[in-house]
PDB file of C-alpha atoms and ligand atoms in Angstrom:
ATOM      1  CA  MET R1274      39.567 -68.107  73.256  1.00 87.00           C
ATOM      2  CA  TYR R1275      36.310 -70.010  72.687  1.00 86.00           C
ATOM      3  CA  ASP R1276      36.129 -72.916  70.256  1.00 91.00           C
ATOM      4  CA  VAL R1277      32.341 -72.933  70.193  1.00 95.00           C
ATOM      5  CA  PRO R1278      30.011 -70.085  69.123  1.00 96.00           C
ATOM      6  CA  PHE R1279      29.688 -67.396  71.783  1.00 96.00           C
ATOM      7  CA  THR R1280      27.906 -64.194  72.719  1.00 96.00           C
ATOM      8  CA  TYR R1281      28.862 -61.190  74.771  1.00 96.00           C
ATOM      9  CA  GLN R1282      27.297 -57.946  75.920  1.00 97.00           C
ATOM     10  CA  LEU R1283      28.164 -54.615  74.386  1.00 97.00           C
ATOM     11  CA  PRO R1284      26.619 -51.886  76.534  1.00 94.00           C
ATOM     12  CA  VAL R1285      25.878 -48.647  74.682  1.00 91.00           C
ATOM     13  CA  GLU R1286      26.742 -46.813  77.894  1.00 89.00           C
ATOM     14  CA  GLY R1287      30.538 -46.947  78.302  1.00 89.00           C
ATOM     15  CA  GLY R1288      30.976 -49.404  75.432  1.00 93.00           C
ATOM     16  CA  ILE R1289      33.292 -51.870  77.185  1.00 97.00           C
ATOM     17  CA  PRO R1290      32.443 -55.418  76.042  1.00 97.00           C
ATOM     18  CA  SER R1291      31.621 -57.930  78.787  1.00 97.00           C
ATOM     19  CA  THR R1292      34.489 -60.127  77.586  1.00 95.00           C
ATOM     20  CA  TRP R1293      37.779 -59.051  76.004  1.00 97.00           C
ATOM     21  CA  ASP R1294      41.380 -60.312  75.689  1.00 97.00           C
ATOM     22  CA  ASN R1295      43.564 -57.280  74.918  1.00 97.00           C
ATOM     23  CA  HIS R1296      43.281 -53.718  76.153  1.00 98.00           C
ATOM     24  CA  ILE R1297      45.450 -51.493  73.964  1.00 98.00           C
ATOM     25  CA  THR R1298      46.140 -47.918  75.041  1.00 98.00           C
ATOM     26  CA  ARG R1299      47.619 -45.259  72.759  1.00 98.00           C
ATOM     27  CA  ARG R1300      49.136 -42.154  74.261  1.00 98.00           C
ATOM     28  CA  LEU R1301      50.340 -38.887  72.771  1.00 98.00           C
ATOM     29  CA  SER R1302      53.950 -40.122  72.654  1.00 98.00           C
ATOM     30  CA  SER R1303      52.961 -42.856  70.169  1.00 97.00           C
ATOM     31  CA  MET R1304      51.746 -40.190  67.688  1.00 98.00           C
ATOM     32  CA  GLN R1305      55.092 -38.443  67.186  1.00 96.00           C
ATOM     33  CA  GLY R1306      55.060 -36.595  63.826  1.00 95.00           C
ATOM     34  CA  GLN R1307      51.382 -37.343  63.102  1.00 96.00           C
ATOM     35  CA  TYR R1308      49.847 -34.008  64.143  1.00 98.00           C
ATOM     36  CA  LEU R1309      50.391 -30.960  61.969  1.00 97.00           C
ATOM     37  CA  ASP R1310      51.087 -28.548  64.826  1.00 98.00           C
ATOM     38  CA  GLN R1311      54.384 -30.000  66.071  1.00 97.00           C
ATOM     39  CA  ALA R1312      54.959 -27.120  68.524  1.00 98.00           C
ATOM     40  CA  SER R1313      51.627 -27.704  70.311  1.00 98.00           C
ATOM     41  CA  PHE R1314      52.373 -31.437  70.305  1.00 98.00           C
ATOM     42  CA  GLU R1315      55.695 -30.872  72.101  1.00 98.00           C
ATOM     43  CA  VAL R1316      54.171 -28.487  74.662  1.00 98.00           C
ATOM     44  CA  MET R1317      51.379 -30.962  75.455  1.00 98.00           C
ATOM     45  CA  LEU R1318      53.751 -33.914  75.706  1.00 98.00           C
ATOM     46  CA  ARG R1319      56.048 -32.073  78.117  1.00 98.00           C
ATOM     47  CA  LYS R1320      53.047 -31.607  80.436  1.00 98.00           C
ATOM     48  CA  GLU R1321      51.551 -35.095  80.162  1.00 98.00           C
ATOM     49  CA  ASP R1322      51.596 -38.188  77.975  1.00 98.00           C
ATOM     50  CA  THR R1323      47.822 -37.957  77.480  1.00 98.00           C
ATOM     51  CA  LEU R1324      45.761 -41.080  76.775  1.00 98.00           C
ATOM     52  CA  LEU R1325      44.248 -40.524  73.307  1.00 98.00           C
ATOM     53  CA  TYR R1326      42.416 -43.780  72.648  1.00 98.00           C
ATOM     54  CA  GLU R1327      41.860 -47.341  73.830  1.00 98.00           C
ATOM     55  CA  VAL R1328      40.927 -50.573  72.072  1.00 98.00           C
ATOM     56  CA  TYR R1329      39.304 -53.647  73.661  1.00 98.00           C
ATOM     57  CA  GLU R1330      39.988 -56.652  71.424  1.00 98.00           C
ATOM     58  CA  ILE R1331      38.337 -60.036  71.399  1.00 97.00           C
ATOM     59  CA  LYS R1332      41.051 -62.433  70.334  1.00 94.00           C
ATOM     60  CA  ARG R1333      40.533 -64.774  67.393  1.00 97.00           C
ATOM     61  CA  PRO R1334      43.038 -66.624  65.189  1.00 97.00           C
ATOM     62  CA  GLU R1335      44.558 -64.238  62.629  1.00 97.00           C
ATOM     63  CA  ALA R1336      43.337 -66.385  59.785  1.00 98.00           C
ATOM     64  CA  ALA R1337      41.125 -65.930  56.714  1.00 97.00           C
ATOM     65  CA  GLY R1338      37.539 -66.822  57.578  1.00 97.00           C
ATOM     66  CA  GLU R1339      37.800 -65.484  61.144  1.00 98.00           C
ATOM     67  CA  LEU R1340      36.503 -62.030  62.147  1.00 98.00           C
ATOM     68  CA  LEU R1341      38.560 -59.937  64.554  1.00 98.00           C
ATOM     69  CA  GLN R1342      36.330 -57.685  66.612  1.00 98.00           C
ATOM     70  CA  GLY R1343      36.330 -55.226  69.443  1.00 98.00           C
ATOM     71  CA  VAL R1344      35.597 -51.700  70.572  1.00 98.00           C
ATOM     72  CA  SER R1345      37.601 -48.493  70.204  1.00 98.00           C
ATOM     73  CA  ILE R1346      37.149 -45.521  72.504  1.00 98.00           C
ATOM     74  CA  ILE R1347      38.652 -42.235  71.324  1.00 98.00           C
ATOM     75  CA  HIS R1348      38.765 -39.563  73.965  1.00 98.00           C
ATOM     76  CA  PRO R1349      37.910 -35.915  73.226  1.00 98.00           C
ATOM     77  CA  GLY R1350      40.652 -33.356  72.769  1.00 98.00           C
ATOM     78  CA  LYS R1351      42.885 -31.589  70.264  1.00 98.00           C
ATOM     79  CA  VAL R1352      46.534 -31.075  69.456  1.00 98.00           C
ATOM     80  CA  GLY R1353      46.521 -27.447  68.310  1.00 98.00           C
ATOM     81  CA  ASP R1354      43.357 -27.306  66.141  1.00 98.00           C
ATOM     82  CA  GLU R1355      43.488 -30.980  65.186  1.00 98.00           C
ATOM     83  CA  TYR R1356      41.159 -33.405  66.929  1.00 98.00           C
ATOM     84  CA  PHE R1357      42.346 -36.554  68.712  1.00 98.00           C
ATOM     85  CA  MET R1358      42.468 -39.425  66.232  1.00 98.00           C
ATOM     86  CA  THR R1359      43.715 -42.974  65.743  1.00 98.00           C
ATOM     87  CA  LYS R1360      47.036 -43.680  64.018  1.00 98.00           C
ATOM     88  CA  GLY R1361      45.201 -45.024  60.984  1.00 98.00           C
ATOM     89  CA  HIS R1362      46.361 -47.764  58.651  1.00 98.00           C
ATOM     90  CA  PHE R1363      45.988 -49.738  55.468  1.00 98.00           C
ATOM     91  CA  HIS R1364      45.277 -53.418  55.952  1.00 98.00           C
ATOM     92  CA  LYS R1365      48.344 -55.453  54.995  1.00 98.00           C
ATOM     93  CA  VAL R1366      46.091 -57.635  52.901  1.00 98.00           C
ATOM     94  CA  LEU R1367      44.684 -54.674  50.974  1.00 98.00           C
ATOM     95  CA  ALA R1368      41.633 -56.539  49.727  1.00 97.00           C
ATOM     96  CA  THR R1369      40.031 -56.718  53.193  1.00 98.00           C
ATOM     97  CA  GLY R1370      37.251 -54.391  54.396  1.00 98.00           C
ATOM     98  CA  GLU R1371      35.935 -53.540  57.842  1.00 98.00           C
ATOM     99  CA  VAL R1372      32.567 -52.840  59.456  1.00 98.00           C
ATOM    100  CA  TYR R1373      32.168 -50.184  62.159  1.00 98.00           C
ATOM    101  CA  TYR R1374      29.110 -49.519  64.323  1.00 98.00           C
ATOM    102  CA  CYS R1375      29.004 -46.276  66.305  1.00 98.00           C
ATOM    103  CA  LEU R1376      27.728 -46.746  69.855  1.00 98.00           C
ATOM    104  CA  SER R1377      28.148 -43.200  71.116  1.00 98.00           C
ATOM    105  CA  GLY R1378      29.803 -39.871  70.456  1.00 98.00           C
ATOM    106  CA  GLU R1379      30.454 -37.869  67.296  1.00 98.00           C
ATOM    107  CA  GLY R1380      33.272 -38.094  64.824  1.00 98.00           C
ATOM    108  CA  VAL R1381      34.423 -38.902  61.336  1.00 98.00           C
ATOM    109  CA  MET R1382      36.305 -41.634  59.513  1.00 98.00           C
ATOM    110  CA  VAL R1383      38.998 -40.327  57.168  1.00 98.00           C
ATOM    111  CA  MET R1384      39.754 -42.762  54.358  1.00 98.00           C
ATOM    112  CA  GLU R1385      41.931 -42.951  51.257  1.00 97.00           C
ATOM    113  CA  THR R1386      43.099 -45.418  48.638  1.00 97.00           C
ATOM    114  CA  PRO R1387      46.684 -46.122  47.566  1.00 95.00           C
ATOM    115  CA  GLU R1388      45.914 -44.064  44.451  1.00 94.00           C
ATOM    116  CA  GLY R1389      45.077 -40.984  46.565  1.00 93.00           C
ATOM    117  CA  GLU R1390      41.290 -40.986  46.294  1.00 97.00           C
ATOM    118  CA  TRP R1391      39.835 -39.742  49.610  1.00 97.00           C
ATOM    119  CA  ASN R1392      36.535 -40.007  51.440  1.00 98.00           C
ATOM    120  CA  ILE R1393      35.253 -38.840  54.828  1.00 98.00           C
ATOM    121  CA  GLN R1394      32.138 -40.205  56.535  1.00 98.00           C
ATOM    122  CA  GLU R1395      30.526 -39.043  59.758  1.00 98.00           C
ATOM    123  CA  PHE R1396      30.003 -41.205  62.829  1.00 96.00           C
ATOM    124  CA  HIS R1397      26.756 -40.775  64.777  1.00 97.00           C
ATOM    125  CA  PRO R1398      25.326 -43.137  67.403  1.00 97.00           C
ATOM    126  CA  GLY R1399      23.538 -46.069  65.778  1.00 97.00           C
ATOM    127  CA  GLN R1400      25.293 -45.566  62.432  1.00 97.00           C
ATOM    128  CA  VAL R1401      27.051 -48.363  60.576  1.00 98.00           C
ATOM    129  CA  LEU R1402      30.090 -47.483  58.481  1.00 98.00           C
ATOM    130  CA  TYR R1403      31.570 -49.844  55.932  1.00 98.00           C
ATOM    131  CA  VAL R1404      35.224 -49.312  55.006  1.00 98.00           C
ATOM    132  CA  LEU R1405      35.706 -50.859  51.588  1.00 98.00           C
ATOM    133  CA  PRO R1406      38.694 -53.112  50.874  1.00 98.00           C
ATOM    134  CA  ARG R1407      41.816 -51.097  49.879  1.00 98.00           C
ATOM    135  CA  TRP R1408      40.835 -47.960  51.861  1.00 98.00           C
ATOM    136  CA  ALA R1409      43.148 -46.797  54.663  1.00 98.00           C
ATOM    137  CA  HIS R1410      41.125 -45.562  57.647  1.00 98.00           C
ATOM    138  CA  ARG R1411      41.559 -43.268  60.638  1.00 98.00           C
ATOM    139  CA  SER R1412      38.832 -42.336  63.119  1.00 98.00           C
ATOM    140  CA  VAL R1413      38.622 -38.860  64.604  1.00 98.00           C
ATOM    141  CA  ASN R1414      36.646 -37.664  67.637  1.00 98.00           C
ATOM    142  CA  THR R1415      35.113 -34.266  66.813  1.00 98.00           C
ATOM    143  CA  SER R1416      33.150 -33.832  70.060  1.00 98.00           C
ATOM    144  CA  PRO R1417      34.568 -31.267  72.506  1.00 97.00           C
ATOM    145  CA  THR R1418      33.317 -33.281  75.479  1.00 98.00           C
ATOM    146  CA  ASP R1419      32.399 -36.913  74.766  1.00 98.00           C
ATOM    147  CA  ASP R1420      34.185 -40.142  73.931  1.00 98.00           C
ATOM    148  CA  LEU R1421      33.696 -41.570  70.435  1.00 98.00           C
ATOM    149  CA  VAL R1422      32.893 -45.272  70.885  1.00 98.00           C
ATOM    150  CA  PHE R1423      32.488 -47.820  68.096  1.00 98.00           C
ATOM    151  CA  PHE R1424      32.421 -51.570  67.500  1.00 98.00           C
ATOM    152  CA  PHE R1425      34.504 -52.960  64.621  1.00 98.00           C
ATOM    153  CA  ALA R1426      34.933 -56.303  62.839  1.00 98.00           C
ATOM    154  CA  TYR R1427      37.406 -57.215  60.101  1.00 98.00           C
ATOM    155  CA  PRO R1428      38.915 -60.342  58.511  1.00 98.00           C
ATOM    156  CA  GLY R1429      41.353 -62.294  60.661  1.00 98.00           C
ATOM    157  CA  ASN R1430      44.066 -62.295  57.998  1.00 98.00           C
ATOM    158  CA  ALA R1431      43.927 -58.496  57.319  1.00 98.00           C
ATOM    159  CA  GLY R1432      47.023 -57.397  59.264  1.00 98.00           C
ATOM    160  CA  HIS R1433      47.977 -53.723  59.687  1.00 98.00           C
ATOM    161  CA  ASP R1434      50.299 -51.523  57.650  1.00 98.00           C
ATOM    162  CA  TYR R1435      50.945 -48.412  59.775  1.00 97.00           C
ATOM    163  CA  SER R1436      54.155 -47.273  58.120  1.00 96.00           C
ATOM    164  CA  THR R1437      52.647 -45.905  54.887  1.00 94.00           C
ATOM    165  CA  ILE R1438      50.481 -43.475  56.879  1.00 95.00           C
ATOM    166  CA  GLU R1439      53.253 -42.691  59.389  1.00 95.00           C
ATOM    167  CA  GLN R1440      55.430 -41.387  56.564  1.00 93.00           C
ATOM    168  CA  HIS R1441      53.118 -38.691  55.157  1.00 91.00           C
ATOM    169  CA  GLY R1442      49.798 -38.889  57.009  1.00 95.00           C
ATOM    170  CA  PHE R1443      46.380 -38.825  55.373  1.00 97.00           C
ATOM    171  CA  ARG R1444      45.551 -36.462  52.544  1.00 97.00           C
ATOM    172  CA  LYS R1445      42.932 -34.656  54.670  1.00 98.00           C
ATOM    173  CA  LEU R1446      43.216 -33.420  58.254  1.00 98.00           C
ATOM    174  CA  VAL R1447      40.257 -32.793  60.549  1.00 98.00           C
ATOM    175  CA  VAL R1448      40.584 -29.516  62.446  1.00 98.00           C
ATOM    176  CA  GLU R1449      38.325 -27.196  64.392  1.00 98.00           C
ATOM    177  CA  ARG R1450      37.323 -24.002  62.564  1.00 98.00           C
ATOM    178  CA  ASP R1451      34.832 -21.578  64.179  1.00 97.00           C
ATOM    179  CA  GLY R1452      33.872 -24.265  66.690  1.00 95.00           C
ATOM    180  CA  LYS R1453      33.088 -26.840  63.989  1.00 97.00           C
ATOM    181  CA  PRO R1454      35.015 -29.649  62.285  1.00 98.00           C
ATOM    182  CA  ALA R1455      36.581 -28.748  58.939  1.00 98.00           C
ATOM    183  CA  TYR R1456      38.571 -30.841  56.475  1.00 98.00           C
ATOM    184  CA  ILE R1457      41.806 -29.302  55.233  1.00 98.00           C
ATOM    185  CA  ASP R1458      44.620 -30.471  52.960  1.00 97.00           C
ATOM    186  CA  ASN R1459      47.590 -32.019  54.719  1.00 97.00           C
ATOM    187  CA  PRO R1460      50.706 -30.167  53.504  1.00 94.00           C
ATOM    188  CA  ARG R1461      52.898 -33.185  54.387  1.00 92.00           C
ATOM    189  CA  TRP R1462      50.863 -35.588  52.229  1.00 92.00           C
ATOM    190  CA  ARG R1463      52.533 -37.384  49.320  1.00 86.00           C
ATOM    191  CA  GLU R1464      51.077 -40.013  47.073  1.00 77.00           C
ATOM    192  CA  PRO R1465      51.877 -43.287  48.921  1.00 60.00           C
ATOM    193  CA  GLN R1466      54.653 -45.297  47.286  1.00 65.00           C
ATOM    194  CA  ARG R1467      53.387 -48.827  47.774  1.00 57.00           C
ATOM    195  CA  SER R1468      55.243 -51.886  46.510  1.00 56.00           C
TER     196      SER R1468
HETATM  197  C1  PAN P2199      40.455 -50.826  64.300  1.00 58.60           C
HETATM  198  C2  PAN P2199      41.626 -49.938  64.740  1.00 58.60           C
HETATM  199  C3  PAN P2199      41.425 -49.207  66.050  1.00 58.60           C
HETATM  200  C4  PAN P2199      42.674 -48.378  66.423  1.00 58.60           C
HETATM  201  O1  PAN P2199      40.335 -51.896  65.149  1.00 58.60           O
HETATM  202  O2  PAN P2199      42.752 -50.773  64.816  1.00 58.60           O
HETATM  203  O3  PAN P2199      40.341 -48.362  65.954  1.00 58.60           O
HETATM  204  O4  PAN P2199      43.167 -47.670  65.341  1.00 58.60           O
HETATM  205  P1  PAN P2199      44.686 -47.859  64.859  1.00 58.60           P
HETATM  206  O5  PAN P2199      44.864 -49.360  64.645  1.00 58.60           O
HETATM  207  O6  PAN P2199      44.770 -47.114  63.564  1.00 58.60           O
HETATM  208  O7  PAN P2199      45.581 -47.350  65.921  1.00 58.60           O
HETATM  209  C5  PAN P2199      40.805 -51.284  62.902  1.00 58.60           C
HETATM  210  O8  PAN P2199      40.655 -50.541  61.968  1.00 58.60           O
HETATM  211  N1  PAN P2199      41.337 -52.494  62.767  1.00 58.60           N
HETATM  212  O9  PAN P2199      41.685 -52.994  61.572  1.00 58.60           O
HETATM  213 ZN1   ZN P2200      41.409 -51.539  60.085  1.00 58.60          ZN
END
């Protein structure tokens, strides 16, 4: 970890930063119970524990005032009709936002507040997306062929609360209908019970 200001390269092609500290990989088996079509999930998993997405993190102290940053790459694919997506989370410190910059691919960010308000924004190359403080966020790759690649930066003290989303998912699911992405209600969704 540097203790002086630094730069690094972020190539649009491929999107892997020239310097990184952690490479996180998330496979199908880590998304147990998150996809609506449980039968398709089981069939896929029996064949292969497919790599769904990867994150390259640049390490910084997890402290207020720092910015944690990196790149996520979500591979194309579906479980049943539902596109490959990240787990999604609230920040543990709810009052922390996040900036995303789409390098390549096509997708959407599904967001919601603890009160159940929802919002979905599209990702296109060159587009900046700002996730406001308090909004849970999950990114979804809606391309049939290409990776969705984006840069992100968020406060060092944010932390991640995955369990609220793991319990009931997001209010909206992103599925393919007639060859195009569509947003449907998640039948498992319940208003999050946050303490
Ligand atoms: C991103 C996400 C990253 C992977 O860095 O952590 O895209 O998504 P999950 O953490 O939901 O698996 C971010 O939002 N950080 O706060
Ligand atoms: Zn986040």
